[in-house]
Coordinates of C-alpha atoms and ligand atoms in Angstrom, one line a residue:
M1 CA -33.5 -43.4 -23.8
T2 CA -35.4 -40.8 -25.8
K3 CA -33.5 -37.5 -26.1
T4 CA -35.3 -34.2 -25.9
A5 CA -34.3 -31.2 -28.1
V6 CA -35.6 -27.7 -27.8
I7 CA -35.5 -25.7 -31.0
T8 CA -36.0 -21.9 -31.1
G9 CA -36.9 -20.7 -34.6
I10 CA -38.6 -24.0 -35.3
T11 CA -41.0 -22.4 -37.8
G12 CA -38.1 -21.2 -40.0
Q13 CA -36.4 -23.0 -42.8
D14 CA -33.7 -24.7 -40.7
G15 CA -36.1 -25.4 -37.8
A16 CA -38.3 -27.5 -40.1
Y17 CA -35.4 -29.5 -41.6
L18 CA -33.7 -30.0 -38.2
S19 CA -37.0 -31.1 -36.7
A20 CA -37.4 -33.7 -39.5
L21 CA -33.8 -35.0 -38.9
L22 CA -34.2 -35.2 -35.1
L23 CA -37.6 -37.0 -35.3
E24 CA -36.1 -39.5 -37.7
K25 CA -33.4 -40.1 -35.0
G26 CA -36.1 -40.7 -32.4
Y27 CA -35.9 -37.4 -30.5
R28 CA -38.8 -35.7 -28.7
V29 CA -38.8 -32.2 -30.4
V30 CA -40.1 -29.2 -28.5
G31 CA -40.3 -26.0 -30.6
V32 CA -40.5 -22.4 -29.4
V33 CA -43.0 -20.4 -31.4
R34 CA -43.7 -16.7 -31.0
R35 CA -47.4 -15.9 -30.7
S36 CA -49.1 -14.5 -33.7
S37 CA -52.7 -13.6 -34.6
H38 CA -52.2 -15.5 -37.9
E39 CA -53.4 -18.9 -36.8
G40 CA -52.1 -22.0 -38.5
I41 CA -49.5 -20.2 -40.7
A42 CA -46.6 -20.8 -38.2
A43 CA -46.3 -24.5 -39.0
H44 CA -46.5 -24.2 -42.8
R45 CA -42.9 -25.4 -43.4
M46 CA -43.4 -28.4 -41.0
R47 CA -46.6 -29.2 -42.8
W48 CA -44.7 -29.2 -46.1
L49 CA -42.4 -31.8 -44.6
G50 CA -45.3 -33.8 -43.1
I51 CA -44.1 -33.4 -39.5
A52 CA -46.4 -30.7 -38.1
D53 CA -48.3 -33.0 -35.8
K54 CA -45.1 -34.8 -34.5
V55 CA -43.5 -31.8 -32.7
K56 CA -44.6 -30.1 -29.5
L57 CA -44.9 -26.4 -29.9
V58 CA -44.7 -24.0 -26.9
D59 CA -45.3 -20.3 -26.8
G60 CA -42.2 -18.2 -26.3
N61 CA -40.2 -15.2 -27.5
L62 CA -36.4 -14.7 -27.5
A63 CA -36.9 -11.3 -26.0
D64 CA -38.5 -12.8 -22.8
L65 CA -36.0 -14.6 -20.5
S66 CA -38.6 -15.6 -18.1
C67 CA -40.5 -17.7 -20.6
L68 CA -37.3 -19.3 -21.9
I69 CA -36.4 -20.4 -18.3
R70 CA -39.9 -21.9 -17.9
I71 CA -39.5 -23.7 -21.2
M72 CA -36.2 -25.2 -20.2
Q73 CA -37.6 -26.2 -16.8
D74 CA -40.6 -28.0 -18.3
A75 CA -38.7 -29.6 -21.3
Q76 CA -35.5 -30.6 -19.5
P77 CA -33.8 -30.8 -22.8
D78 CA -30.6 -32.8 -23.7
E79 CA -29.9 -30.4 -26.6
V80 CA -30.9 -26.9 -27.4
Y81 CA -30.7 -25.4 -30.9
N82 CA -30.9 -21.6 -31.0
L83 CA -32.1 -20.9 -34.6
A84 CA -34.4 -18.0 -33.8
A85 CA -33.3 -14.6 -35.2
Q86 CA -34.4 -11.6 -37.2
S87 CA -32.5 -13.3 -40.0
F88 CA -32.8 -11.1 -43.0
V89 CA -29.7 -8.9 -43.5
A90 CA -31.5 -6.2 -45.6
A91 CA -34.2 -5.7 -42.9
S92 CA -31.6 -5.2 -40.2
W93 CA -30.8 -1.7 -41.3
N94 CA -34.5 -0.7 -40.9
Q95 CA -34.9 -2.6 -37.6
P96 CA -31.4 -2.4 -36.1
L97 CA -32.5 -2.4 -32.5
L98 CA -34.9 -5.3 -32.9
T99 CA -32.2 -7.2 -34.7
A100 CA -29.8 -6.6 -31.8
Q101 CA -32.4 -7.5 -29.3
I102 CA -33.5 -10.8 -30.9
T103 CA -30.5 -12.0 -33.0
G104 CA -27.9 -10.7 -30.4
T105 CA -29.3 -10.5 -26.9
G106 CA -31.9 -13.1 -27.6
A107 CA -29.1 -15.7 -27.9
L108 CA -27.8 -14.6 -24.6
N109 CA -31.3 -15.1 -23.1
V110 CA -31.3 -18.7 -24.4
L111 CA -27.8 -19.2 -22.9
E112 CA -28.9 -17.8 -19.6
S113 CA -32.1 -19.9 -19.5
L114 CA -29.9 -22.9 -20.1
R115 CA -27.4 -22.0 -17.3
I116 CA -30.2 -21.4 -14.9
A117 CA -32.6 -24.3 -15.7
A118 CA -30.8 -26.9 -17.9
P119 CA -27.0 -26.5 -17.4
K120 CA -26.3 -30.1 -18.6
A121 CA -28.0 -29.5 -22.0
R122 CA -25.8 -29.1 -25.0
F123 CA -26.2 -25.9 -26.9
Y124 CA -26.0 -25.0 -30.6
Q125 CA -25.8 -21.3 -31.8
A126 CA -26.7 -20.4 -35.4
S127 CA -23.7 -18.2 -36.2
S128 CA -23.3 -16.9 -39.7
S129 CA -20.8 -16.3 -42.5
E130 CA -22.1 -12.8 -42.6
M131 CA -19.8 -12.2 -39.5
F132 CA -16.9 -12.3 -42.0
G133 CA -18.5 -9.5 -43.9
K134 CA -15.7 -7.5 -45.6
V135 CA -13.6 -10.6 -45.8
Q136 CA -10.1 -10.5 -44.2
E137 CA -9.0 -13.7 -45.9
A138 CA -10.0 -15.0 -49.4
V139 CA -11.2 -18.3 -48.0
Q140 CA -12.8 -18.0 -44.6
S141 CA -12.2 -20.5 -41.8
E142 CA -12.8 -20.7 -38.0
T143 CA -9.7 -18.5 -37.5
T144 CA -10.5 -15.7 -40.0
P145 CA -11.2 -12.4 -38.2
F146 CA -14.8 -11.1 -38.3
Y147 CA -15.7 -7.8 -40.0
P148 CA -19.5 -7.5 -39.8
R149 CA -21.1 -5.2 -42.4
S150 CA -24.7 -5.0 -41.1
P151 CA -26.6 -4.7 -37.9
Y152 CA -27.5 -8.4 -38.4
A153 CA -23.9 -9.4 -38.7
A154 CA -22.9 -7.3 -35.7
A155 CA -25.7 -9.0 -33.6
K156 CA -24.5 -12.4 -34.7
V157 CA -20.9 -11.6 -33.7
F158 CA -22.2 -10.7 -30.2
A159 CA -24.2 -14.0 -30.0
H160 CA -21.2 -15.9 -31.3
W161 CA -18.8 -14.6 -28.7
S162 CA -21.4 -15.0 -25.9
T163 CA -21.6 -18.7 -26.9
V164 CA -17.8 -19.0 -26.7
N165 CA -17.9 -17.1 -23.4
Y166 CA -20.5 -19.4 -21.8
R167 CA -18.5 -22.4 -22.9
E168 CA -15.3 -21.0 -21.3
S169 CA -16.9 -19.5 -18.2
F170 CA -19.5 -22.1 -17.2
G171 CA -18.3 -25.3 -18.9
I172 CA -21.5 -25.4 -20.9
H173 CA -21.3 -27.8 -24.0
A174 CA -21.9 -24.8 -26.3
S175 CA -21.0 -25.0 -30.0
S176 CA -21.3 -22.5 -32.7
G177 CA -21.9 -23.3 -36.4
I178 CA -20.6 -20.6 -38.7
L179 CA -22.9 -21.6 -41.5
F180 CA -22.6 -20.1 -45.0
N181 CA -25.8 -19.4 -46.9
H182 CA -28.0 -22.4 -47.2
E183 CA -31.2 -22.6 -49.2
S184 CA -34.1 -25.0 -50.0
P185 CA -37.7 -24.9 -51.3
L186 CA -38.5 -23.7 -47.7
R187 CA -36.2 -20.7 -47.9
G188 CA -38.0 -17.4 -47.2
L189 CA -39.2 -15.6 -50.3
E190 CA -37.2 -12.4 -49.5
F191 CA -33.8 -14.2 -49.8
V192 CA -32.3 -14.0 -53.2
T193 CA -32.3 -17.7 -54.3
R194 CA -35.9 -18.2 -53.5
K195 CA -36.9 -14.8 -54.9
V196 CA -35.2 -15.9 -58.1
T197 CA -36.7 -19.4 -58.3
D198 CA -40.2 -18.0 -57.5
G199 CA -39.8 -15.0 -59.8
A200 CA -38.6 -17.2 -62.7
V201 CA -41.5 -19.5 -62.3
Q202 CA -44.0 -16.6 -62.3
I203 CA -42.4 -15.4 -65.6
K204 CA -42.7 -18.9 -67.0
L205 CA -46.4 -19.0 -66.1
G206 CA -47.1 -15.6 -67.5
K207 CA -47.8 -14.1 -64.0
A208 CA -44.9 -11.7 -64.3
R209 CA -42.7 -10.2 -67.0
E210 CA -39.6 -9.2 -65.1
L211 CA -37.6 -9.8 -61.9
R212 CA -36.1 -6.8 -60.1
L213 CA -32.9 -7.5 -58.3
G214 CA -30.0 -5.5 -56.7
N215 CA -26.3 -6.4 -56.6
I216 CA -26.2 -9.5 -58.8
D217 CA -22.4 -9.5 -58.8
A218 CA -22.4 -10.5 -55.2
K219 CA -21.0 -14.1 -54.7
R220 CA -22.1 -16.6 -52.1
D221 CA -21.0 -20.1 -51.0
W222 CA -24.5 -21.7 -51.2
G223 CA -25.4 -25.1 -49.8
H224 CA -28.6 -27.0 -49.1
A225 CA -30.3 -26.6 -45.7
R226 CA -30.9 -30.4 -45.4
D227 CA -27.1 -30.9 -45.5
Y228 CA -26.4 -28.1 -43.1
V229 CA -28.8 -29.1 -40.3
R230 CA -27.0 -32.5 -40.2
A231 CA -23.8 -30.5 -39.4
M232 CA -25.6 -28.8 -36.5
W233 CA -26.6 -32.2 -35.0
L234 CA -23.1 -33.7 -35.5
M235 CA -21.6 -30.8 -33.5
L236 CA -23.7 -31.6 -30.5
Q237 CA -22.7 -35.3 -30.7
Q238 CA -19.0 -34.5 -30.1
D239 CA -17.4 -35.0 -26.7
E240 CA -16.0 -31.5 -26.9
P241 CA -17.9 -28.4 -28.0
G242 CA -16.4 -26.1 -30.6
D243 CA -16.9 -23.7 -33.5
Y244 CA -17.2 -25.0 -37.1
V245 CA -17.4 -23.4 -40.5
V246 CA -20.0 -25.2 -42.6
A247 CA -19.7 -24.4 -46.3
T248 CA -19.3 -26.1 -49.7
G249 CA -16.0 -24.5 -50.7
R250 CA -17.4 -23.1 -53.9
T251 CA -18.6 -19.6 -54.6
T252 CA -21.1 -18.5 -57.3
S253 CA -22.5 -15.1 -58.3
V254 CA -26.1 -14.2 -58.0
R255 CA -26.0 -13.6 -61.8
E256 CA -24.9 -17.2 -62.4
M257 CA -27.4 -18.6 -59.9
C258 CA -30.1 -16.7 -61.9
R259 CA -28.9 -18.3 -65.1
I260 CA -29.2 -21.8 -63.6
A261 CA -32.8 -21.2 -62.4
F262 CA -34.0 -19.6 -65.6
E263 CA -32.3 -22.1 -67.8
H264 CA -34.1 -24.9 -66.0
L265 CA -37.4 -23.3 -67.2
G266 CA -36.1 -22.8 -70.7
L267 CA -35.7 -19.1 -70.2
N268 CA -32.9 -16.6 -70.7
A269 CA -32.3 -14.7 -67.4
D270 CA -30.8 -11.7 -69.2
E271 CA -34.1 -11.0 -70.9
H272 CA -36.0 -10.7 -67.6
I273 CA -33.8 -9.3 -64.9
V274 CA -34.0 -5.6 -64.2
I275 CA -31.5 -4.0 -61.9
D276 CA -33.3 -2.0 -59.3
P277 CA -31.2 0.2 -56.9
A278 CA -34.0 -0.2 -54.4
F279 CA -32.5 -3.6 -53.6
Y280 CA -28.9 -2.3 -53.1
R281 CA -27.8 -2.4 -49.5
P282 CA -26.1 0.4 -47.5
A283 CA -23.1 -1.9 -47.4
D284 CA -22.9 -5.3 -49.0
V285 CA -20.9 -8.4 -48.5
E286 CA -19.4 -8.9 -51.9
I287 CA -18.0 -12.4 -51.7
L288 CA -18.1 -15.3 -49.3
L289 CA -16.2 -18.6 -49.6
G290 CA -15.8 -21.0 -46.7
N291 CA -13.3 -23.7 -45.9
P292 CA -15.2 -26.6 -44.3
Q293 CA -12.0 -28.7 -43.6
K294 CA -12.5 -28.8 -39.8
A295 CA -16.1 -30.0 -40.2
R296 CA -14.9 -32.6 -42.7
T297 CA -12.2 -33.9 -40.4
N298 CA -13.8 -33.7 -37.0
L299 CA -17.5 -34.3 -37.9
N300 CA -17.0 -36.4 -41.0
W301 CA -19.5 -33.9 -42.6
H302 CA -19.8 -33.6 -46.3
P303 CA -22.4 -31.7 -48.3
E304 CA -24.4 -34.1 -50.5
I305 CA -26.5 -31.7 -52.6
G306 CA -24.8 -29.4 -55.2
L307 CA -25.9 -25.9 -56.2
E308 CA -27.4 -26.9 -59.6
E309 CA -29.4 -29.8 -58.1
M310 CA -30.7 -27.5 -55.3
I311 CA -31.8 -24.7 -57.6
R312 CA -33.6 -27.1 -59.8
E313 CA -35.4 -28.6 -56.7
M314 CA -36.4 -25.1 -55.7
V315 CA -37.7 -24.2 -59.2
D316 CA -39.7 -27.4 -59.4
A317 CA -41.2 -26.8 -55.9
D318 CA -42.2 -23.3 -56.9
L319 CA -43.7 -24.5 -60.1
K320 CA -45.8 -27.0 -58.2
R321 CA -46.9 -24.3 -55.7
H322 CA -47.9 -21.8 -58.4
R323 CA -49.8 -24.5 -60.4
A324 CA -51.6 -25.6 -57.3
Ligands
NDP1 P1 -35.7 -18.1 -40.9 O1 -35.8 -16.6 -41.1 O2 -36.3 -19.0 -41.8 O3 -36.2 -18.5 -39.4 C1 -36.1 -17.6 -38.3 C2 -36.9 -18.2 -37.1 O4 -36.7 -17.3 -36.0 C3 -38.4 -18.2 -37.4 O5 -38.9 -19.4 -36.8 C4 -38.9 -17.0 -36.6 O6 -40.3 -17.2 -36.2 C5 -38.0 -17.1 -35.4 N1 -38.0 -15.8 -34.7 C6 -37.8 -14.6 -35.1 N2 -38.0 -13.7 -34.1 C7 -38.2 -14.4 -33.0 C8 -38.5 -14.0 -31.7 N3 -38.5 -12.8 -31.2 N4 -38.8 -15.0 -30.8 C9 -38.8 -16.3 -31.2 N5 -38.6 -16.7 -32.4 C10 -38.3 -15.8 -33.3 O7 -34.1 -18.5 -40.7 P2 -33.3 -19.8 -41.2 O8 -34.1 -21.0 -40.8 O9 -32.9 -19.6 -42.6 O10 -32.0 -19.7 -40.3 C11 -31.9 -20.2 -39.0 C12 -30.9 -19.5 -38.2 O11 -29.6 -19.6 -38.9 C13 -31.1 -18.0 -38.1 O12 -30.6 -17.6 -36.8 C14 -30.2 -17.4 -39.2 O13 -29.9 -16.1 -38.8 C15 -29.1 -18.3 -39.1 N6 -28.3 -18.5 -40.4 C16 -29.0 -18.8 -41.5 C17 -28.3 -18.9 -42.7 C18 -29.0 -19.3 -44.0 O14 -28.4 -19.2 -45.0 N7 -30.3 -19.7 -43.9 C19 -26.8 -18.8 -42.8 C20 -26.2 -18.5 -41.5 C21 -27.0 -18.4 -40.3 P3 -41.5 -16.7 -37.2 O15 -41.8 -17.9 -38.1 O16 -42.6 -16.4 -36.2 O17 -41.0 -15.5 -38.0
GDP2 P1 -27.5 -12.8 -47.2 O1 -26.2 -13.3 -47.7 O2 -27.9 -13.4 -45.9 O3 -27.7 -11.4 -47.2 O4 -28.6 -13.5 -48.2 P2 -29.5 -12.9 -49.4 O5 -30.0 -14.1 -50.2 O6 -30.5 -12.0 -48.8 O7 -28.5 -12.0 -50.3 C1 -27.4 -12.6 -50.9 C2 -26.8 -11.6 -51.9 O8 -27.7 -11.3 -53.0 C3 -26.5 -10.2 -51.2 O9 -25.2 -9.8 -51.6 C4 -27.5 -9.3 -51.9 O10 -27.1 -7.9 -52.0 C5 -27.7 -10.0 -53.2 N1 -28.9 -9.6 -53.9 C6 -29.1 -9.0 -55.1 N2 -30.3 -8.7 -55.4 C7 -31.1 -9.1 -54.3 C8 -32.5 -9.1 -54.0 O11 -33.3 -8.6 -54.8 N3 -32.8 -9.6 -52.8 C9 -31.9 -10.1 -51.9 N4 -32.4 -10.7 -50.8 N5 -30.6 -10.2 -52.2 C10 -30.2 -9.7 -53.4

């Protein structure tokens, strides 16, 4: 029997890769898209993956519970993946209330719509390593206490505990993936990896001379989005719902990531990077490093794409885009 999945945030990086994975597995994919006057732009990532005409897109917004209930009633999903969010940490200080409303309460709206209109559906919440923030343990696992350092992270903590609460209160098969940073050629340009790969390419092509960055001593546990959406799907295939850290177990500085990207183009990063305090954050997360042991053991999940390979793939994709 064909399974149906509803994905919020389908137009984002993870939404595109998850759609591709689920289509490959024979799912009917219904994606929630917020209305915009910019026609045709919404599906650009799905077009890049060649799947834009294979998913059904429906109008909806995480701020509007009524439309989410209607979407669940119409789609009768087997699985619901809540990926929608105001997902950029830096923007969350400028739009804290919107971030709370979409990233935090928005997740609760999706859970409510499920409870009311599709209580048998399995639910995935896109939790984040940013919840660990000012880390309380050197290596973070499912049991590490949270210490959110931004309005974004605080909103994600609310959504995370709402997911746990709906599982415990209503018996909903609700799982939460505490995903560490994951990137790809479809990552938004404002995030540091993509800003660096795109910026290095512009320098290589003579379109720019420098790349302005903030705290390049920050360290992240970076993986590839294609690997990470597989973990999301695996969580919903388990008999029991749960919370899972999804990470590589390796942490790298922004500085080192820059070196990898520039070197792939035959450039020296040190000659082009300019530190610009405009990109410093009111409070930063200095280091993240995850322990994915539970995902390895329970889900048999292993990341397949390493950092160097991923950065090179991103640089090559940006090179192709700029040349086109
Ligand atoms: P993106 O920023 O690429 O995508 C976010 C998605 O949310 C977009 O489709 C966006 O739509 C949608 N969205 C934003 N506001 C609303 C709204 N009000 N109503 C409906 N949809 C909305 O994020 P990623 O794909 O990278 O991440 C997916 C999820 O995983 C997010 O929740 C993110 O916070 C979380 N996460 C991501 C990590 C990462 O490293 N990528 C790490 C840990 C968690 P539009 O296209 O219209 O803007
Ligand atoms: P985040 O972990 O979700 O905040 O992902 P980002 O890719 O936005 O940022 C990762 C780290 O890179 C953070 O510690 C930032 O402070 C640091 N960083 C340094 N310079 C920049 C920059 O110019 N842009 C962004 N987005 N991050 C930067």
